[in-house]
Every structure is written in C-alpha cells, then in structure tokens.
C-alpha cells in the first residue's frame, strides 16, 4: 500500500495551522521543539484567535525555524532581533496578536537587551522561549542558560559560567505574565500559551526542552524519552513561586508553573494616555481615535470568545462521547483488556521502542513515559565520566 | 511610478526656518511615514526629536529603541505591519544597523535610513562633519545586494530628498539611505514645504488578489511589485535565507543566482530612472567638479573663482549617490581633461569616478579627513592643476 503524502498532509489535524507543504521539518527526532509547536498549534486552535490576525516572528536557530512552519503571517529575522521586529509589527498595527518563538541563545544571548527592554515597556507581545541550554543550530555551544558544569562544545571541560534564570530575568525587567514548563508538560504549555495570547502586556513562557542530538548526547543524558522521564520526575510545580527561587542546577530540580500574571498598562496604552492629554479626545493613531480602537478591540474579543466557545464545546462533546465508548468497551471486553494491560510488563523492550517512536507529545499525553523501563541512571554515569 | 497627493495630515505647508535634520523629519511625514524608531546620536538626533514632537498630532508613532540594532529591526517589523517607516543615525549607529539592512534588502522591505555623517572611524568626531560613510552605505552589509542612496546639500533638499527616498523605497522595495552630513544637518535655512496636493507620494502597494496566487516576491529584476502587510490574510512568510517567490527557503546555488540577480538588477537596470544629478555648465567644460552634499556648496566658490580665471569648469552634483551615475561619467570621459572630486573623506566616491573614467580622463581627488569642510582655495588649486 502506498501512502498519499499529499492527502495525508491535507487531512492532518495540523493542516491550516502549519504549512504542511513545508513538511518534513528540520528538527531531530526527540527534539523538544516539535512538541512545543504542537502545543502552540493546539493553543491557537483553542484560543479562538483569528488566524489572519496572528503574526509569528522568530530569530535564528533551530527554534528560529518555527516561523517558517506556521501557517500565519510569519517572519524569520536575524539572530537576536525577533523581539524588536515583533515590536515594530505590534506598534504598526495594534490589532495584531504578535508571538515571538525562538531559542534561548537568540532571545537571551545575542538578543538579551531587546528582551529586557520589551519587558520593561510591557510591550503587548508573547515571547515563547525554547530553552535547551545550548546553541543547537551551530552545533551545541554554551549559552547564557547552560547550567554550571554542563558540557558543551565550547565548554568541553564543563561550564564554569553562572547561568541566567529566565523567569527571574523577565520578572526583574517587568514582564507581566511569566510561566515555565518542561516539554513534557504539554497541557500546561498549551494552557499557558492560551493565557498569554489573551494577556495584555508582555508575556514570557520558558520551555525547558531536550536538544537530543547535542546537549543530551554530550552530557550522556540518554535520549529524548529519557529526558522526558527525567522532567516528569524532577519538576516541582509551584504556581506563584518567587522568581528568585527558579534557578536551575545541572540535572537538579526544575521549578515549573505560572509565576507572574498581573495587570499593568501596556506601552501603547501609555502612548495613548500621553497623546490624548496633549491632543485631546480626537487624538488618532493611524487615523483611528482611542474609542474607535477600543470598540474594535471589544468586538474582536467577542468574536474570539465565540470561536473559543465553539471549539471548547466540540472538545467537550468529543470527550463525553469517548467516555461513553470507553465505558461500553470496558463493560463488554473487560477480560481481554486485562490481558492486554499485562503485556507491556512482560515485553518491556518492545514497549520502549514503541514509546520512543511515538512523538514527544503522544508520549507525554499518554504518560507512556512511566511504562519505559528504567535504565541505569544516565546522570550518574555522565557525572562519573566527566571526572 | 503610481503616485497620489500627500496626506495633508503630515504636511506642515509653508515657509519654515529649520535645520537639515528637522527637514528630513518633515519630508518623511509629508511622504506618509508614520513610524519612527531610533536611538539618539549626534549629529542626527534632531530628526528623531522633531518626529517625536510631531507624532501625536499627525497620528504617527515614535519609539526610542534600546539601540540601533533594535531600531532597524523595528522598522522591518513596522514596514510589514503596513507602515512607512524610517530611522536616523550616523556612523556608529549605522555600523550597528548593517546586518539588518541586509535583511531588509533580502526581504525587499521598503524603509528609509538617514545617516547624518560625522567624522570617524569609531567615535571619531561626534560633533564635526564628514562624508566618510559613502562606501559603507553601499557595501556595509555582507553579501551582494543593492540599495539606493541620496545626498542633500541643504535643508530644503533634505525635505525634498526625504520625500523622494520614500517614493523610491516603496516602488523598488529597497532600503533607501539619505547620506546627509553634520553641516547640512545642523545648518538652519529657509525650507518651503509645498501644499499637500503639490507633493506626490508613492502609496504602499499591497496585493489584493486571490490568496492562491499571492507571492511576496517576483524575481524579474524590476521594481513595482506589490507586497502585503500582516493581517491581510495572505499568511505570508519572509526570511533572510535564500528563498523562492513564496518566500520559502531554497538554499541552492541556482536559487542564489536568481535572488541576487534580481536584487542587483532591479536597481542597476533602472539606474536611469533612479539617478538625479544637478549639472551646471558641463557642455564644453575642460574640467568637471564631481561633488555632493555640503562639499558641493563649498565647491561652488572654487568653481566661480576658476571661471573668473578663464577656466572652463562645469559642476556635476550627485543628488543620487547609489546607484552611481556611471553612464554620465563615461559620456564625459575623454571629452573633459579631468574630473576633480572633492569629498570629506580619504577618497571614496573618487574611486567610482576613476573606475568609470578608466584612465581616459584624469581624476583628481581632493580629500579631507573630516572635522571641517574644505577650504575652497584647495579645490581651486585642484581645478587649476586639472586644467593644465
Ligand atoms: C549575528 C549572528 N551570529 C551568529 C550566528 C550563528 N548562529 C546561528 S543559530 C545560533 C544559536 C542559536 O541558539 P538558540 O537561540 O539557543 O537556538 P537553538 O538552535 O538552540 O534552538 C548562532 C550562534 C548568526 N546566525 N548570526
Ligand atoms: S540540534 Fe538539538 S535543538 Fe536542533 S533540532 Fe536537533 S535536537 Fe533540536
Ligand atoms: Mg538553544
């Protein structure tokens, strides 16, 4: 049987959100970026946001390629400059929802100045930062977030620098929405993205994710699935955590959660306030008065909410249907199910291979990571070799 | 070029007394520029200050960014966000902008950058004049690409050139650089801003056809192609990577040839339409002084004195710097004894004149290391020498 790739792409649930004509993508198997993009696509669908009013901007890097795959207005910029480009877009047309999706080297290394200033201004954009502790695209060099002692191609004897804690940095700079997850927390990522998309002001979402090919391999941390398991076992959920307590040590605990969610006038609101004081009530930006813009925004918000309600209702109906089916299945095929459930325990390696094949998302969703056989602790082994 | 009358909202018609920097801001507003992102640097800051002051009443947006890297990046965003956008700087800031001038050239993004030149290298002479960034304006970013650059010699021309810079930028979808200098930037003179209906501007040309046929690029070596803006529903993609007409990365030698040829030829093959020169008594001249910006106003004195001495000397003033007026220099080559090229640098545009003169006419460089304008006497000496 041959597979009709064209039809497959067309029928994909991601069609309409991702540029299917550009698949396959460039990311390595097990790389966390893929599952983040899935979560993003899911968040966009659930948010009810008009796909025509959404812009995605990336810098340079493996994560920087995200802009090339999403089926919205999208700009792939230069290394570090995604945030100021996004700022220009948002200020040129305040009706747009502008999302920056890029890597930590891009956003916090070369582009760090833009990150803190956009946060300081409370620029109304969403910044999604894939933090894989490495410059993936260029072959795995040290970044401003690489934990001390980790091995990278430019810290072959272990990193001796102090890393940034990104939530603390964003918080200190003035971001008004800050969350951190690992790439195993797909549902939480999706939810945070949904919240950030409607949050008024500067939103920052950090996603700790595995660079399987470079960071994991160099530090002998196993493969993508091992890392997801590691995340699951080592994340500490602390909503509202003081961002001063979010530092990450090499293979230490990772504090995740929503740390900041507060209201503060955005940059454009501040501009409006100043201009109206000067010019009076007929002040216009690009030919529109403040009440006109507010009315448009309100109408759009209502449309978004209506679309979101439809999606959520459909989701609800589907899950109820699935629940009814499952109950029926259990009632009729209970004995068979038991046998099936036993199988994985008996055939661990087979299940492991299957779990590896499954996408990171699927793995996380089904919690299949728990079925994976425990390997010799990769961490300990890695630490030994490094000595 | 399809043009319409300027939006009166941005046009402060009437006679003014202002400096060149301020006139650039007024020209930009008249041309329909509604977005300015910049970072302060002498001697260019007055443009930013003027724009910031005027923005609320015009309904434009001004933002002071954290640096010049951010300023030029914000312009690219704003341009694709649907606005005409500009920034202003001088050498140190321009040096920070060059990477994204390349991105703007590669993504065919219309925007205008004014470089009010001061003496370099490095921090150099922060408050003193120079014309040392002529080559940087053309070649500053890496890779092969083309831009347009113009050089005004007075505050009035700052206004005029700013309008024209936007028009060319929109039509050719290319960064246009205004190469002013500290002297013109800070000199106060009469500037007459015409009524809005006498200012012709090129409106943004946004695509409006069916989505399936939309392409952000057309690689035919010509200008005049439509673009789009965020929010119009075309789901465009642009990248600094070598790309196809859909904007999707295609990183091959073949595609590089297609893209680079287009970027170069859309300017080169239209040079005759783009170039503006100001000529005086060139017919029958033995010596032609090639100059631009403030130096051309200094040269006027030397030219007048030389004519009084009976030397047949003409003036070729470059209003358009890039593309260079190769054709005109080649036409004059052989007919004139010599070209005299005064400029406030160690000899930059003179290299272009020499290239086109190809050894068939003498070319005399009258260089100057910046910090002041020429003494007209020095230019006069060069004219005398050229006439021998
Ligand atoms: C000005 C500039 N300097 C360096 C590079 C080379 N470069 C490309 S991607 C990259 C690192 C990207 O790292 P990160 O943002 O963490 O993304 P990742 O690949 O890890 O997703 C670097 C240094 C560049 N493209 N431009
Ligand atoms: S190199 Fe690392 S970051 Fe890049 S795609 Fe591969 S796994 Fe992901
Ligand atoms: Mg990285």
Tab-separated table of C-alpha atoms in Angstrom, chain A residues 28-31 212 216 221-229 347-364 366-375 378:
chain	number	residue	atom	x	y	z
A	28	UNK	CA	15.882	15.979	15.021
A	29	UNK	CA	13.874	13.035	16.376
A	30	UNK	CA	13.105	13.602	20.048
A	31	UNK	CA	13.874	17.319	19.894
A	212	UNK	CA	18.763	15.361	21.932
A	216	UNK	CA	21.862	15.297	25.796
A	221	UNK	CA	21.798	12.106	29.417
A	222	UNK	CA	20.202	9.496	27.222
A	223	UNK	CA	17.672	10.261	24.503
A	224	UNK	CA	14.549	12.380	24.255
A	225	UNK	CA	12.375	9.865	26.065
A	226	UNK	CA	14.858	9.566	28.924
A	227	UNK	CA	14.777	13.306	29.246
A	228	UNK	CA	11.006	13.468	29.315
A	229	UNK	CA	11.059	10.929	32.068
A	347	UNK	CA	7.700	-7.214	26.909
A	348	UNK	CA	9.428	-4.135	28.183
A	349	UNK	CA	11.900	-3.602	25.328
A	350	UNK	CA	9.183	-3.678	22.700
A	351	UNK	CA	7.164	-1.091	24.555
A	352	UNK	CA	10.215	1.047	24.974
A	353	UNK	CA	10.880	1.032	21.274
A	354	UNK	CA	7.276	1.932	20.583
A	355	UNK	CA	7.365	4.723	23.118
A	356	UNK	CA	10.491	6.126	21.521
A	357	UNK	CA	8.873	6.135	18.161
A	358	UNK	CA	5.836	7.977	19.397
A	359	UNK	CA	6.081	11.715	19.229
A	360	UNK	CA	7.048	13.508	22.383
A	361	UNK	CA	3.540	14.863	22.615
A	362	UNK	CA	1.915	11.497	22.432
A	363	UNK	CA	4.354	10.192	24.968
A	364	UNK	CA	3.561	12.956	27.348
A	366	UNK	CA	-0.497	9.114	27.421
A	367	UNK	CA	2.021	9.208	30.223
A	368	UNK	CA	3.711	6.361	28.440
A	369	UNK	CA	6.966	7.503	29.942
A	370	UNK	CA	6.002	5.638	33.054
A	371	UNK	CA	5.980	2.358	31.158
A	372	UNK	CA	9.510	2.887	29.908
A	373	UNK	CA	11.957	0.634	31.619
A	374	UNK	CA	14.331	2.399	33.941
A	375	UNK	CA	17.820	2.494	32.529
A	378	UNK	CA	22.353	8.282	32.899
